[in-house]
XYZ file of C-alpha atoms in Angstrom:
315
model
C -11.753 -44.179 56.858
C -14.381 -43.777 59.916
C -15.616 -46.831 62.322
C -18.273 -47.598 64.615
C -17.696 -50.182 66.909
C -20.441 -51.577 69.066
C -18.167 -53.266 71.874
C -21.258 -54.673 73.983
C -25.364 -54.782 73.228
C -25.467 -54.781 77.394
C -27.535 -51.956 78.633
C -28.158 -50.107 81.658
C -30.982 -47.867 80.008
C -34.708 -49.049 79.303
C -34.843 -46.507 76.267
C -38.836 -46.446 75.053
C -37.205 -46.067 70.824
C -34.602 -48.906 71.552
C -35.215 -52.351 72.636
C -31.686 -53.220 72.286
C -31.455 -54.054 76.481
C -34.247 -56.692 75.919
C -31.471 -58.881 73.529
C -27.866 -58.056 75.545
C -24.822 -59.638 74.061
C -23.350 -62.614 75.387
C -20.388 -60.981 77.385
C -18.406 -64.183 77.153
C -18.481 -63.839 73.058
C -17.990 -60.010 73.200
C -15.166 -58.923 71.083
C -11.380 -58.909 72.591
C -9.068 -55.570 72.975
C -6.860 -57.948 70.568
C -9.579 -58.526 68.015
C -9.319 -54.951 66.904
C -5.626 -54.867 66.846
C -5.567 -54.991 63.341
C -8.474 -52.270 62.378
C -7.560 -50.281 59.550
C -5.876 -46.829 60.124
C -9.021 -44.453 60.718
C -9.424 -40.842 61.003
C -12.379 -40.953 63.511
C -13.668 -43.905 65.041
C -16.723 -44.144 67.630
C -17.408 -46.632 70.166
C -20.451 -47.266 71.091
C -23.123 -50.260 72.580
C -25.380 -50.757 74.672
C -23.387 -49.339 76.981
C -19.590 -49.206 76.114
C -18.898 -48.441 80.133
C -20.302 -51.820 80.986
C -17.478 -53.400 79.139
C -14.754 -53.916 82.726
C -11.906 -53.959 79.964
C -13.102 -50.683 78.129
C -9.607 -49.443 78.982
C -7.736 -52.068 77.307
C -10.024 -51.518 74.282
C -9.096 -47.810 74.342
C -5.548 -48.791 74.606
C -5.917 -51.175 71.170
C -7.653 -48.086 68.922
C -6.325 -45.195 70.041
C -3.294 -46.346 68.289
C -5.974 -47.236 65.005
C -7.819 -43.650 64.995
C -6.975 -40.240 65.094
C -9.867 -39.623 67.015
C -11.715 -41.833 69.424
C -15.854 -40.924 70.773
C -16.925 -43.044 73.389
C -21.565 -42.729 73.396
C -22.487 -43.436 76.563
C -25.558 -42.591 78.469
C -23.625 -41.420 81.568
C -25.025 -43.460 84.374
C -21.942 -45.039 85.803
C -20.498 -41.914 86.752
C -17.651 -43.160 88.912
C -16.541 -46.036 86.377
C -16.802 -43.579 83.341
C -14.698 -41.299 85.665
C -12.092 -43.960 86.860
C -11.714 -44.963 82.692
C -11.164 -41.215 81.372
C -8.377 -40.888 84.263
C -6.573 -43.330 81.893
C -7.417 -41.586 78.637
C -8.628 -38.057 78.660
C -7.928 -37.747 75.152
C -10.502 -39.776 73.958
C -13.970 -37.798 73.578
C -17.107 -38.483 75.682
C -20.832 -37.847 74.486
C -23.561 -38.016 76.563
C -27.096 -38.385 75.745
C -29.707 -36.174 76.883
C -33.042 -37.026 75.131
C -34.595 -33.763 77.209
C -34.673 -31.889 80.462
C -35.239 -33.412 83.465
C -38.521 -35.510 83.797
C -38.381 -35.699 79.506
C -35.343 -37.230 80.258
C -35.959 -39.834 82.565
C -39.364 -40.585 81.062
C -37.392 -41.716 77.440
C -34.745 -43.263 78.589
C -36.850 -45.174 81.489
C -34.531 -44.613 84.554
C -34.991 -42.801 87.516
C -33.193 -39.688 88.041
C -31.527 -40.119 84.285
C -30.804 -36.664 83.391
C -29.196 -35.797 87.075
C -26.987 -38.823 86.720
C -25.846 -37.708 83.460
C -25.644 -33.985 84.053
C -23.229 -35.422 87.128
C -21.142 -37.290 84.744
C -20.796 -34.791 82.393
C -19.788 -31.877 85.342
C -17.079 -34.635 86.561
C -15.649 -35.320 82.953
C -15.259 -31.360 82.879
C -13.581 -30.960 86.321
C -11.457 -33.965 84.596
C -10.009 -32.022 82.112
C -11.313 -34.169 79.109
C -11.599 -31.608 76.269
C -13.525 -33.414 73.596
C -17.191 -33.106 75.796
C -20.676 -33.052 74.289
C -24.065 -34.184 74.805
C -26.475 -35.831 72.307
C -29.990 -35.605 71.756
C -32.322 -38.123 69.471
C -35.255 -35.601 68.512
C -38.723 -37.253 68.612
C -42.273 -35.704 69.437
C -41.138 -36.627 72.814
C -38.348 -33.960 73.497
C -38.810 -31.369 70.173
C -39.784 -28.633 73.000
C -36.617 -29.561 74.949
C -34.328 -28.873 71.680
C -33.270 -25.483 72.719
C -32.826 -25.676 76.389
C -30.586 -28.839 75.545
C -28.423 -26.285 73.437
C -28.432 -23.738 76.101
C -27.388 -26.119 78.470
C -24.697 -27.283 76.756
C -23.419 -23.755 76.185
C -23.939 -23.140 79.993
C -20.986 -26.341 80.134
C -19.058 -25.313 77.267
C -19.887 -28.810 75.415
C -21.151 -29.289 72.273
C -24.813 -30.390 71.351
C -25.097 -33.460 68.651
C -28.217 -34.347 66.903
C -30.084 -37.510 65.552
C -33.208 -37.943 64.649
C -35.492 -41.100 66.101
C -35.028 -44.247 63.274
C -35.481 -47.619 63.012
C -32.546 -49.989 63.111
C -32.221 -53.702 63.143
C -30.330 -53.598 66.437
C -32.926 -51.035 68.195
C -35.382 -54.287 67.707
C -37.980 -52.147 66.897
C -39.481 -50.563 63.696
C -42.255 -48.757 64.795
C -40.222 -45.476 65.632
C -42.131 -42.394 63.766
C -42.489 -38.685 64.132
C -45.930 -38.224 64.219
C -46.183 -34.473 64.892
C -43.819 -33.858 61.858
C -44.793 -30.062 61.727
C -43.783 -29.365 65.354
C -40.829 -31.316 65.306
C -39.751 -28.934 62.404
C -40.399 -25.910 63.701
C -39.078 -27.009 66.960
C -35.695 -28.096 65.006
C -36.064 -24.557 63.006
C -35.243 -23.098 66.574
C -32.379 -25.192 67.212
C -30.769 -24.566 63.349
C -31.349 -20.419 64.354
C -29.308 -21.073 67.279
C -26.557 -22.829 65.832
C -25.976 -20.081 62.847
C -26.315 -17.145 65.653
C -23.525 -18.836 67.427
C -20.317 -16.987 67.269
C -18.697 -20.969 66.674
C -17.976 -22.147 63.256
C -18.383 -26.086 63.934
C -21.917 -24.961 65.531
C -22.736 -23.911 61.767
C -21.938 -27.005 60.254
C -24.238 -28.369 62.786
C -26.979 -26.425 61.880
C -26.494 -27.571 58.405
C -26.239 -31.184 60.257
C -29.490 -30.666 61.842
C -31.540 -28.957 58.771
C -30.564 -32.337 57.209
C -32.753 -33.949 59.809
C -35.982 -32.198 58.297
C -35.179 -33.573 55.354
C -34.600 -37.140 56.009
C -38.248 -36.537 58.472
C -40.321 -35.451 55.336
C -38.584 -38.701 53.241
C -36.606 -35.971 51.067
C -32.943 -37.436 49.099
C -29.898 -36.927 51.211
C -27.911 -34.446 49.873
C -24.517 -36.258 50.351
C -24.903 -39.464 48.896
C -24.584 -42.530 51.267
C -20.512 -44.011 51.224
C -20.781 -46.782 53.594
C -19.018 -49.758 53.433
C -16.771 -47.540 50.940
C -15.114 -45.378 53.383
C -16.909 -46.120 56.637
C -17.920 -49.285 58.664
C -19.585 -50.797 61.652
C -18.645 -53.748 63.611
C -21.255 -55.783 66.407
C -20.140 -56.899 69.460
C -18.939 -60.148 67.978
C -16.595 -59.215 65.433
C -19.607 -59.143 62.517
C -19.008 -55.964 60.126
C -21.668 -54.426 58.307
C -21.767 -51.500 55.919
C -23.827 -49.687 59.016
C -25.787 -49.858 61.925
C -29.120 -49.847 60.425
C -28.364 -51.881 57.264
C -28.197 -55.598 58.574
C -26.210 -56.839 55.782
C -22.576 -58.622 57.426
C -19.903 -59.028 55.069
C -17.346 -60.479 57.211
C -15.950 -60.812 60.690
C -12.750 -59.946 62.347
C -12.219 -63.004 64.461
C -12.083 -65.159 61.330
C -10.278 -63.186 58.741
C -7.996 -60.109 58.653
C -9.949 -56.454 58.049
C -8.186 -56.038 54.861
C -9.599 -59.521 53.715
C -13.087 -58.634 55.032
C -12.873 -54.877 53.798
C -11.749 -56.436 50.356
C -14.155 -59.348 50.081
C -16.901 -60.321 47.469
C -19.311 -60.164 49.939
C -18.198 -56.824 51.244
C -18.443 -55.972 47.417
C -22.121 -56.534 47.499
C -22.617 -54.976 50.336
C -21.040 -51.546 48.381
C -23.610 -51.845 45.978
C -26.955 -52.673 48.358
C -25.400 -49.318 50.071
C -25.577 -47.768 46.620
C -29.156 -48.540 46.195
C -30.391 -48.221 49.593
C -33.359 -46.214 49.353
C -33.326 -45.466 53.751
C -31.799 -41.909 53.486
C -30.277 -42.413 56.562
C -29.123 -38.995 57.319
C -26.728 -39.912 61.040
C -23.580 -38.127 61.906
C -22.129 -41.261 61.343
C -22.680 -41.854 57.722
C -22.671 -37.903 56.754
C -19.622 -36.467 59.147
C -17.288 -37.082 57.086
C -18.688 -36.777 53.676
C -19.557 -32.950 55.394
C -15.818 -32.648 55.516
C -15.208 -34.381 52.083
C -17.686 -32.131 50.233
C -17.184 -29.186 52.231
C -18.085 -26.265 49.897
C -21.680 -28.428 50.197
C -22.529 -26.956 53.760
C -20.616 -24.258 53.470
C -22.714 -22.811 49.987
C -25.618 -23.837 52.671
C -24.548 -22.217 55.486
C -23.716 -18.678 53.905
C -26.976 -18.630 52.306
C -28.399 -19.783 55.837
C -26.737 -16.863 57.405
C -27.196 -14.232 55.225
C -31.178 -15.061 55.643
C -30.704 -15.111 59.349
C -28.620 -11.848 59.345
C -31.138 -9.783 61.904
């Protein structure tokens, strides 16, 4: 089992392909550290927002699932460098990812702050000097920061981090559905570069990204997913008041924490529907979220890919 847990839809950021600042939470309703108490034993689970670092008990709330998930990734956007830093004292073995939607002025221009991508690059150099292991940075590709794609993975080489990959969507929680890649071409030969880089790398996981990222191209031109959507079935996603939902782009709850037990919810007739609107979705949603572990399920499926991939690549 994976989970996504949005712990707050507060938001430092002015992002111009999220509107989710414009509609914050209610911090008073926000979900409790002991409303996920009884989450369901999960392999990976990431916590996410708005922004997570906003939340002044985020260390009790890492306290509660650590002891749920065998891996915990915090998204942030990095701007609160000294409170990120002062909450990773307390748990450097939960991961951190960063986003950097481009270099510099890209950067700054996408997620609408001032001095965005220094603030982050400073949070991610003091998470290093940290010691927190589990480091990367994360990049939504649009027609906005294509040309950036490379330089973002060369950067996070230069910090030994890795370099994630989405591609610009339309969610009900973004509050917008007017996202679209225009420039579809250029975005693909852009992402092209990135997938070359990844299979040159002398770093296995940075193959199975490139297979990741290829899938990117695919969901861009409208083409099937590959791996057949499973949320709901073996993932889940929870809002900052205690509402699941099969993901964070279908807005179909099923249940909520604060009124029932997760194995009640997970186990519901309503959460039985919501299996079978995943089924049928027709979205080919194609987010680390909802493919990670089906990647690791179905692994001869990128692997068949990625020796092919290489072989091509070989010179």
């Amino acid at each position: 089992m994976d989970g996504i847990v949005a712990v707050t839809y507060r938001c430092n950021s002015r992002c111009i392909m999220c509107h989710t600042w414009q509609f914050p939470s209610d911090r008073r309703r926000e979900i409790k550290p002991a409303d996920l108490v009884n989450l369901p034993p999960m392999v990976r689970l990431n916590i996410t927002g708005g922004e997570p670092f906003l939340r002044q008990d985020l260390t009790d709330i890492l306290a509660v699932v650590k002891k749920r998930a065998k891996r915990v990734v915090i998204s942030t956007n990095g701007f609160l460098t000294r409170t990120i830093v002062d909450v990773m004292k307390q748990h450097r073995d939960v991961g951190v990812r960063i986003s950097f939607d481009g270099i510099g002025e890209t950067h700054d221009r996408i997620r609408g702050v001032t001095r965005a991508h220094q603030r982050a690059l400073g949070t991610l150099r003091e998470l290093k000097g940290l010691g927190v292991k589990d480091l990367g940075i994360a990049v939504t590709i649009s027609d906005q920061n294509a040309q950036d794609l490379v330089p973002l993975y060369r950067l996070a080489c230069e910090h030994g981090v890795e370099l994630a990959t989405s591609i610009l969507h339309n969610a009900y929680y973004f509050h917008k559905e007017d996202n679209e890649i225009i420039h579809k071409r250029n975005v693909e030969r852009e992402v092209g570069n990135l997938v070359r880089e990844y299979l040159r790398s002398s770093h296995p996981k940075d193959w199975f990204r490139a297979y990741f990222t290829k899938g990117i191209v695919d969901h861009m031109f409208g083409k099937p997913r590959e791996l057949k959507c499973t949320m709901a079935t073996d993932s889940f996603f929870i809002d900052p008041y205690g509402t699941v939902r099969p993901c964070n782009v279908m807005d179909m709850p099923f249940g909520n924490i604060r009124n029932a037990s997760f194995e009640d919810v997970w186990n519901s007739p309503e959460a039985e529907r919501a299996r079978r609107c995943v089924d049928a979705c027709t979205r080919n949603c194609w987010m680390i979220g909802s493919v990670g572990h089906l990647m690791r399920q179905r692994v001869w499926v990128p692997l068949l890919w990625i020796a092919r991939s290489k072989w091509r690549h070989r010179k």
